Structures are given as structure tokens and as C-alpha cells.
């Protein structure tokens, strides 16, 4: 199958497996895993943050960030398409006793003007606005990327109002590939940053929370409390580091293929999409007649996997294990409609 369901479906490459086998390991609950320690330090330096914490998933990373930034009863402003709001099982309410304030942004992106409409007063009966949580690139927003200016504007608003800024950078690598923004910029605007190695980079497991040293110390304790204290994780850190070193450069090809697919879809009478909205590796497109499920069935019969993102919307996500030959087959499958 040509698997465009997600960029999380990639399998470890022989080079990655070799890096895992050769990793020097130790017990990370004792902070003794040399590979994980060095990787955390390297990523923190890369993104201009004081410290890093390797965690099993982007969900745990996002939730740790929100947990350490908030107190019960606080509110987090977020786009209504945000992963934290839609796909983390209500964890913010359960784990941190906080509520989320979803706003209708543009392709998953928030602006200062929009955020201002949601800032609470300081009355006893108001939840306290504490965090602005943004996603870059957006997932349910269709892979949209913030520009440097847009990020600065949101960050300035957060600073002016004494709010924290959390950046869900599950696909920060795609954002950097698309914009050329240097990694340390993200550390300069966000209080907490979550990055993933298991999306387009292709590691089997692993995300990292990046923040100030004190924040990471508190998150480390919370990670243990939530059952995320792991032992010889150098195996996983080595896979993640291999992905950073070897797979990052392939993201631009994913973006090129996604764009090519979007252009072909836009020319097809059965679908609608504005290819200009496709900025990275995610393609969201509409089905004009019938349902997404029916169209997915036709793709499936041609050996192509995609996922529904609403009754009449489909998501196709490109990754490095879909090459140009696969893309040609996907384009040809459009003739089946
Ligand atoms: C934007 C975004 N944030 C967070 C996550 C959560 O990552 P994980 O599946 O590793 O928990 C995802 C997963 O796809 C995502 O797309």
C-alpha cells in the first residue's frame, strides 16, 4: 500500500536500526543514559532553550508543558483545530484541571487580534488566561506554517499580557524546511516547545519537551508520575538523532510531492482544494459528490491509503517512504474518479 494516512507510518531504516543497536545506554530514571542526555542537550542548544526532556510521545510532551505552566482553573487559548484540543483524549482537563478555549483561526493559526477577543478579566469568577498554545505546522489546519512575523506578533502579545506561549512543534522540522526559519528563533519566542521525531522525521518513538532548566526539572518529576520514566532510552534517542541527521533533508521532497498532488487534485472535477493552501506535507481536500468514505474506498482499491478528516474531507500526508514513483501511481489513481 502507498500509505498516505499519516507521516507516522514510516518504518525504521537499516541505518536507523544500526544506530539503535550501537547506542551507548544507561538507566534514564537515574539520568544515566549518555545517548539520551547528549541528545537532550544537543536539541536544547539547537532550539535555544536551556534544557530538554525526552518523552515517548507528542501528547505527553504537550501535556507536560501545559501542566508545568498552569494551575488548576487556568485557561489555555488554542485554535479549534489544535491537536491538544481534538486528539489528546481530554487530557488537559484530566491531568492538569485546566480548560481549553478554542478559537476559530485561519488554517489552525491564531492571530493577536483573535486572541485578544478571548482574554479573560481578572474577576474571581473568571478562569485565568494563562497560556496561548499554538501549533506549527498545523495538522488539522492542513499543514499551514506561521511566518516569522506572525510568530513574533503572537509572542509579543503573550509577553505584554504576562501569558506563557506553548508551541506544539510536532512538525517544527517541516516548518523550518518550508520557511527557512532557524531553530533558535522558536526557542526565543516560546516558553515551552514540544518537538517530535516520530512524524515526518521517521523515528519509531520519541518527542522532546524543551524549556527553561527549572521548568524541565518540574516536568521530569511529572513525567515520572505519569509513568513516563524510562530506562535504557538511548536506543530510542539514537533513532531520533539518526532521523534528525539523515531524514530532515528529505522533508522538502515531501512538500514538493504534496504540492504536486494538490495541484492535480485541484484540476480534477470530483474534488476541491486551493493548492496555494498546501505549504508542507499535508493535503486536505474536499469531495464534491458523495462522501469522503466512498472516495477513500476508491483510493483503497488502487492500493492507496488516506484518512477522512470530516464527512467530505480527506487528508493525505506525504513522508519519505513515499517516493516519486509512488506519487505517479497516486496521480494515476485520480483517473478512477
Ligand atoms: C500537531 C500534533 N501535535 C501532537 C501530536 C501528538 O503526537 P503523538 O501521536 O506522538 O502523541 C500530533 C500527532 O500526530 C500532532 O499532529
Short mmCIF file of C-alpha atoms and ligand atoms in Angstrom, two decimals:
data_model
loop_
_atom_site.label_atom_id
_atom_site.label_comp_id
_atom_site.label_asym_id
_atom_site.label_seq_id
_atom_site.Cartn_x
_atom_site.Cartn_y
_atom_site.Cartn_z
CA UNK A 1 0.00 0.00 0.00
CA UNK A 2 1.07 3.57 -0.67
CA UNK A 3 0.38 4.81 2.81
CA UNK A 4 -0.60 8.47 2.93
CA UNK A 5 -2.69 8.09 6.09
CA UNK A 6 -0.08 9.84 8.18
CA UNK A 7 3.61 10.68 8.36
CA UNK A 8 3.74 8.49 11.48
CA UNK A 9 3.51 5.24 9.49
CA UNK A 10 7.16 5.09 8.39
CA UNK A 11 9.29 2.11 9.37
CA UNK A 12 12.83 2.36 10.76
CA UNK A 13 15.51 2.19 8.06
CA UNK A 14 18.53 -0.18 8.29
CA UNK A 15 20.76 2.82 9.13
CA UNK A 16 18.46 3.82 11.95
CA UNK A 17 18.35 0.29 13.35
CA UNK A 18 22.14 0.14 13.25
CA UNK A 19 22.34 3.44 15.18
CA UNK A 20 19.96 2.00 17.78
CA UNK A 21 21.98 -1.19 18.22
CA UNK A 22 25.21 0.74 18.61
CA UNK A 23 23.83 3.27 21.12
CA UNK A 24 25.55 3.57 24.47
CA UNK A 25 22.80 3.25 27.08
CA UNK A 26 22.10 3.58 30.80
CA UNK A 27 19.16 3.97 33.16
CA UNK A 28 17.49 7.27 32.33
CA UNK A 29 15.44 7.31 35.53
CA UNK A 30 18.85 7.74 37.19
CA UNK A 31 19.72 10.31 34.45
CA UNK A 32 22.45 7.86 33.38
CA UNK A 33 21.68 7.31 29.72
CA UNK A 34 24.57 9.00 27.89
CA UNK A 35 22.89 8.97 24.49
CA UNK A 36 19.64 10.49 25.79
CA UNK A 37 21.49 13.06 27.90
CA UNK A 38 23.65 14.18 24.99
CA UNK A 39 20.67 14.30 22.64
CA UNK A 40 18.60 16.38 25.07
CA UNK A 41 21.50 18.80 25.41
CA UNK A 42 22.01 18.97 21.65
CA UNK A 43 18.33 19.67 20.91
CA UNK A 44 18.12 22.28 23.69
CA UNK A 45 21.13 24.07 22.22
CA UNK A 46 19.77 23.79 18.70
CA UNK A 47 16.46 25.41 19.64
CA UNK A 48 17.97 27.95 22.00
CA UNK A 49 16.42 26.51 25.15
CA UNK A 50 18.11 25.68 28.47
CA UNK A 51 17.12 22.03 28.69
CA UNK A 52 15.27 19.16 27.07
CA UNK A 53 13.30 16.13 28.22
CA UNK A 54 12.89 13.07 26.00
CA UNK A 55 9.37 11.64 26.23
CA UNK A 56 7.51 8.81 24.49
CA UNK A 57 5.01 10.95 22.58
CA UNK A 58 3.98 14.38 21.39
CA UNK A 59 0.88 14.06 23.53
CA UNK A 60 2.91 13.56 26.70
CA UNK A 61 5.18 16.43 25.74
CA UNK A 62 2.27 18.84 25.11
CA UNK A 63 0.55 17.81 28.31
CA UNK A 64 3.71 18.13 30.42
CA UNK A 65 4.25 21.62 29.01
CA UNK A 66 0.71 22.70 29.87
CA UNK A 67 0.92 21.07 33.28
CA UNK A 68 4.04 22.91 34.35
CA UNK A 69 2.83 26.26 33.02
CA UNK A 70 -0.60 26.26 34.67
CA UNK A 71 -2.55 25.88 37.89
CA UNK A 72 -5.99 24.25 38.21
CA UNK A 73 -8.71 26.54 36.89
CA UNK A 74 -6.45 28.21 34.34
CA UNK A 75 -7.40 28.57 30.71
CA UNK A 76 -5.37 27.89 27.58
CA UNK A 77 -6.21 29.73 24.37
CA UNK A 78 -5.91 27.47 21.36
CA UNK A 79 -7.15 27.15 17.80
CA UNK A 80 -10.25 24.95 17.47
CA UNK A 81 -8.33 22.57 15.21
CA UNK A 82 -5.49 22.17 17.74
CA UNK A 83 -4.17 18.69 18.47
CA UNK A 84 -4.27 19.41 22.20
CA UNK A 85 -7.97 20.23 21.89
CA UNK A 86 -9.03 17.46 19.49
CA UNK A 87 -6.78 14.46 19.80
CA UNK A 88 -5.38 14.20 23.31
CA UNK A 89 -8.34 12.45 24.93
CA UNK A 90 -9.34 15.42 27.07
CA UNK A 91 -6.01 15.10 28.90
CA UNK A 92 -5.67 18.79 29.81
CA UNK A 93 -8.85 18.62 31.91
CA UNK A 94 -7.98 15.27 33.43
CA UNK A 95 -4.27 15.67 34.12
CA UNK A 96 -4.00 19.39 34.87
CA UNK A 97 -7.54 20.53 35.77
CA UNK A 98 -7.38 23.28 33.19
CA UNK A 99 -9.74 24.26 30.41
CA UNK A 100 -9.11 24.99 26.77
CA UNK A 101 -10.58 27.97 24.95
CA UNK A 102 -10.85 27.02 21.27
CA UNK A 103 -10.91 29.87 18.73
CA UNK A 104 -11.70 29.80 15.03
CA UNK A 105 -8.37 30.73 13.46
CA UNK A 106 -7.14 30.56 9.89
CA UNK A 107 -5.99 27.07 8.85
CA UNK A 108 -5.24 26.39 12.50
CA UNK A 109 -3.27 29.59 13.05
CA UNK A 110 -4.06 32.22 15.66
CA UNK A 111 -3.52 35.97 15.33
CA UNK A 112 -3.14 38.59 18.10
CA UNK A 113 -6.45 40.18 17.04
CA UNK A 114 -8.27 36.90 17.51
CA UNK A 115 -6.52 36.05 20.76
CA UNK A 116 -7.42 39.46 22.23
CA UNK A 117 -11.12 38.63 21.88
CA UNK A 118 -10.66 35.70 24.28
CA UNK A 119 -8.57 37.22 27.06
CA UNK A 120 -10.42 36.93 30.37
CA UNK A 121 -10.85 39.58 33.04
CA UNK A 122 -9.30 39.07 36.44
CA UNK A 123 -12.54 38.59 38.39
CA UNK A 124 -12.76 35.77 40.92
CA UNK A 125 -15.27 34.04 38.72
CA UNK A 126 -13.20 34.14 35.55
CA UNK A 127 -10.87 31.34 34.59
CA UNK A 128 -7.35 32.78 34.39
CA UNK A 129 -5.97 33.06 30.89
CA UNK A 130 -2.51 31.60 31.39
CA UNK A 131 -1.21 30.09 28.16
CA UNK A 132 -1.50 30.64 24.44
CA UNK A 133 -0.94 27.32 22.70
CA UNK A 134 -0.09 27.34 19.00
CA UNK A 135 0.76 24.56 16.57
CA UNK A 136 3.41 24.85 13.82
CA UNK A 137 2.86 23.37 11.37
CA UNK A 138 -0.85 22.82 11.89
CA UNK A 139 -2.19 19.31 11.50
CA UNK A 140 -5.97 19.58 11.24
CA UNK A 141 -5.33 23.06 9.83
CA UNK A 142 -3.81 21.40 6.74
CA UNK A 143 -0.07 21.76 7.31
CA UNK A 144 -0.12 25.57 7.42
CA UNK A 145 3.04 27.36 8.59
CA UNK A 146 3.41 30.52 10.65
CA UNK A 147 5.71 33.19 9.23
CA UNK A 148 8.36 34.70 11.48
CA UNK A 149 6.29 37.91 11.71
CA UNK A 150 3.14 36.02 12.70
CA UNK A 151 5.00 34.15 15.42
CA UNK A 152 6.58 37.33 16.76
CA UNK A 153 3.21 39.05 16.88
CA UNK A 154 1.66 36.22 18.94
CA UNK A 155 4.71 36.04 21.17
CA UNK A 156 4.68 39.81 21.79
CA UNK A 157 1.02 39.67 22.74
CA UNK A 158 1.75 36.85 25.19
CA UNK A 159 4.62 38.81 26.76
CA UNK A 160 2.62 42.05 27.00
CA UNK A 161 -0.16 40.24 28.85
CA UNK A 162 2.00 38.03 31.06
CA UNK A 163 0.86 34.83 29.35
CA UNK A 164 3.04 31.85 28.54
CA UNK A 165 3.43 30.72 24.95
CA UNK A 166 3.44 26.99 24.26
CA UNK A 167 4.43 25.84 20.79
CA UNK A 168 3.36 22.37 19.66
CA UNK A 169 6.11 21.75 17.14
CA UNK A 170 5.26 18.16 16.31
CA UNK A 171 6.16 19.20 12.74
CA UNK A 172 8.57 22.02 13.52
CA UNK A 173 11.00 20.33 11.13
CA UNK A 174 8.51 20.82 8.30
CA UNK A 175 8.01 24.42 9.39
CA UNK A 176 11.77 25.02 9.22
CA UNK A 177 12.06 23.30 5.85
CA UNK A 178 9.22 25.42 4.44
CA UNK A 179 10.28 28.81 5.83
CA UNK A 180 13.99 28.60 6.49
CA UNK A 181 13.41 29.98 9.99
CA UNK A 182 16.35 28.99 12.17
CA UNK A 183 15.63 26.67 15.13
CA UNK A 184 16.81 29.05 17.85
CA UNK A 185 14.13 31.54 16.82
CA UNK A 186 11.48 29.15 18.14
CA UNK A 187 13.24 28.95 21.49
CA UNK A 188 13.34 32.74 21.63
CA UNK A 189 9.57 33.15 21.27
CA UNK A 190 8.16 30.16 23.18
CA UNK A 191 8.25 29.33 26.89
CA UNK A 192 7.76 25.65 26.14
CA UNK A 193 8.37 23.87 22.88
CA UNK A 194 7.36 20.32 22.01
CA UNK A 195 9.12 18.66 19.08
CA UNK A 196 8.53 15.22 17.60
CA UNK A 197 10.89 12.78 15.91
CA UNK A 198 8.19 10.25 15.04
CA UNK A 199 6.29 12.28 12.41
CA UNK A 200 7.96 13.25 9.12
CA UNK A 201 11.43 12.54 10.51
CA UNK A 202 10.56 8.86 10.75
CA UNK A 203 11.73 7.73 14.19
CA UNK A 204 9.65 4.90 15.67
CA UNK A 205 9.18 6.66 19.03
CA UNK A 206 10.03 9.93 20.65
CA UNK A 207 9.30 13.56 21.27
CA UNK A 208 11.06 16.17 23.32
CA UNK A 209 9.95 18.98 25.55
CA UNK A 210 12.27 21.99 25.52
CA UNK A 211 12.12 24.81 28.07
CA UNK A 212 13.99 26.57 30.86
CA UNK A 213 16.00 24.41 33.28
CA UNK A 214 13.62 24.85 36.17
CA UNK A 215 10.58 24.05 34.06
CA UNK A 216 12.25 20.88 32.78
CA UNK A 217 13.11 19.78 36.33
CA UNK A 218 9.44 20.03 37.30
CA UNK A 219 8.35 18.29 34.10
CA UNK A 220 10.81 15.48 34.74
CA UNK A 221 9.16 14.71 38.05
CA UNK A 222 5.72 14.88 36.43
CA UNK A 223 6.87 12.58 33.60
CA UNK A 224 7.78 10.01 36.26
CA UNK A 225 4.43 10.46 38.00
CA UNK A 226 2.61 9.86 34.72
CA UNK A 227 4.56 6.67 34.15
CA UNK A 228 6.88 8.10 31.52
CA UNK A 229 10.16 7.48 33.34
CA UNK A 230 12.04 5.14 31.01
CA UNK A 231 15.22 3.14 31.38
CA UNK A 232 17.71 2.48 28.52
CA UNK A 233 16.17 5.07 26.21
CA UNK A 234 19.42 5.70 24.40
CA UNK A 235 18.06 3.13 21.93
CA UNK A 236 15.20 5.50 21.13
CA UNK A 237 17.23 8.68 21.37
CA UNK A 238 19.70 7.20 18.87
CA UNK A 239 16.87 6.52 16.41
CA UNK A 240 15.58 10.06 16.88
CA UNK A 241 19.03 11.55 16.45
CA UNK A 242 19.59 9.48 13.32
CA UNK A 243 16.29 10.83 11.97
CA UNK A 244 17.37 14.42 12.65
CA UNK A 245 20.72 13.85 10.94
CA UNK A 246 19.55 11.80 7.94
CA UNK A 247 15.87 12.39 7.27
CA UNK A 248 15.45 16.10 7.86
CA UNK A 249 16.80 16.94 4.42
CA UNK A 250 14.10 14.85 2.75
CA UNK A 251 11.22 16.96 4.06
CA UNK A 252 11.45 19.39 1.16
CA UNK A 253 10.78 16.50 -1.24
CA UNK A 254 7.69 15.59 0.79
CA UNK A 255 6.48 19.18 0.44
CA UNK A 256 7.12 19.16 -3.31
CA UNK A 257 5.16 15.91 -3.73
CA UNK A 258 2.29 17.19 -1.58
CA UNK A 259 2.09 20.32 -3.74
CA UNK A 260 2.14 18.31 -6.97
CA UNK A 261 -0.67 16.11 -5.65
CA UNK A 262 -2.67 19.16 -4.54
CA UNK A 263 -2.32 20.73 -7.98
CA UNK A 264 -3.58 17.55 -9.68
CA UNK A 265 -6.50 17.32 -7.24
CA UNK A 266 -7.40 20.97 -7.88
CA UNK A 267 -7.70 20.23 -11.62
CA UNK A 268 -10.00 17.25 -11.02
CA UNK A 269 -13.77 17.85 -11.25
CA UNK A 270 -14.56 15.44 -8.36
CA UNK A 271 -12.55 17.30 -5.74
CA UNK A 272 -11.89 20.76 -4.44
CA UNK A 273 -8.80 22.30 -2.96
CA UNK A 274 -6.88 25.53 -3.26
CA UNK A 275 -3.34 24.25 -3.90
CA UNK A 276 -1.98 27.55 -2.60
CA UNK A 277 -3.04 26.45 0.90
CA UNK A 278 -0.68 23.46 0.73
CA UNK A 279 2.54 24.69 2.32
CA UNK A 280 4.09 21.50 3.70
CA UNK A 281 3.44 17.73 3.64
CA UNK A 282 -0.28 17.66 4.50
CA UNK A 283 -3.00 17.89 1.86
CA UNK A 284 -6.62 18.41 2.94
CA UNK A 285 -9.09 18.22 0.08
CA UNK A 286 -12.85 18.14 -0.32
CA UNK A 287 -15.00 15.59 -2.11
CA UNK A 288 -17.64 17.27 -4.29
CA UNK A 289 -20.01 14.34 -4.85
CA UNK A 290 -20.57 11.54 -2.35
CA UNK A 291 -18.69 11.12 0.90
CA UNK A 292 -15.07 11.01 1.96
CA UNK A 293 -15.52 7.35 2.91
CA UNK A 294 -16.70 6.46 -0.61
CA UNK A 295 -13.75 8.26 -2.19
CA UNK A 296 -11.38 6.60 0.27
CA UNK A 297 -12.72 3.22 -0.82
CA UNK A 298 -11.82 4.03 -4.44
CA UNK A 299 -8.31 5.10 -3.39
CA UNK A 300 -8.02 1.96 -1.29
CA UNK A 301 -8.89 -0.25 -4.28
CA UNK A 302 -5.94 1.37 -6.08
CA UNK A 303 -3.70 0.47 -3.13
CA UNK A 304 -3.60 3.94 -1.62
CA UNK A 305 -4.37 4.78 2.00
CA UNK A 306 -5.64 8.17 3.16
CA UNK A 307 -7.88 9.19 6.08
CA UNK A 308 -11.19 11.02 6.43
CA UNK A 309 -10.98 14.42 8.09
CA UNK A 310 -14.71 15.10 8.18
CA UNK A 311 -17.68 13.73 6.20
CA UNK A 312 -16.47 15.27 2.92
CA UNK A 313 -12.82 15.96 3.62
CA UNK A 314 -9.78 13.72 3.10
CA UNK A 315 -6.25 14.08 4.42
CA UNK A 316 -3.23 12.81 2.51
CA UNK A 317 0.13 13.14 4.27
CA UNK A 318 3.44 12.77 2.46
CA UNK A 319 6.55 11.29 4.04
CA UNK A 320 9.96 10.00 2.95
CA UNK A 321 8.73 6.44 2.40
CA UNK A 322 6.52 7.64 -0.47
CA UNK A 323 8.75 8.39 -3.47
CA UNK A 324 8.21 9.92 -6.90
CA UNK A 325 7.19 6.58 -8.39
CA UNK A 326 4.52 6.22 -5.70
CA UNK A 327 3.39 9.76 -6.40
CA UNK A 328 2.88 8.88 -10.07
CA UNK A 329 0.65 5.96 -9.03
CA UNK A 330 -1.35 8.23 -6.74
CA UNK A 331 -1.81 10.76 -9.55
CA UNK A 332 -2.90 7.97 -11.88
CA UNK A 333 -5.47 6.79 -9.32
CA UNK A 334 -7.26 10.13 -9.76
CA UNK A 335 -8.37 8.77 -13.16
CA UNK A 336 -10.55 6.26 -11.27
CA UNK A 337 -12.94 9.04 -10.27
C1 LIG B 1 0.33 18.66 15.83
C2 LIG B 1 0.47 17.44 16.66
N1 LIG B 1 0.76 17.54 17.96
C3 LIG B 1 0.91 16.46 18.74
C4 LIG B 1 0.76 15.20 18.24
C5 LIG B 1 0.87 14.03 19.19
O1 LIG B 1 1.88 13.18 18.91
P1 LIG B 1 1.84 11.66 19.44
O2 LIG B 1 0.99 10.92 18.47
O3 LIG B 1 3.28 11.27 19.41
O4 LIG B 1 1.27 11.67 20.81
C6 LIG B 1 0.46 15.03 16.89
C7 LIG B 1 0.28 13.68 16.33
O5 LIG B 1 0.07 13.48 15.16
C8 LIG B 1 0.29 16.17 16.08
O6 LIG B 1 -0.04 16.08 14.79
#
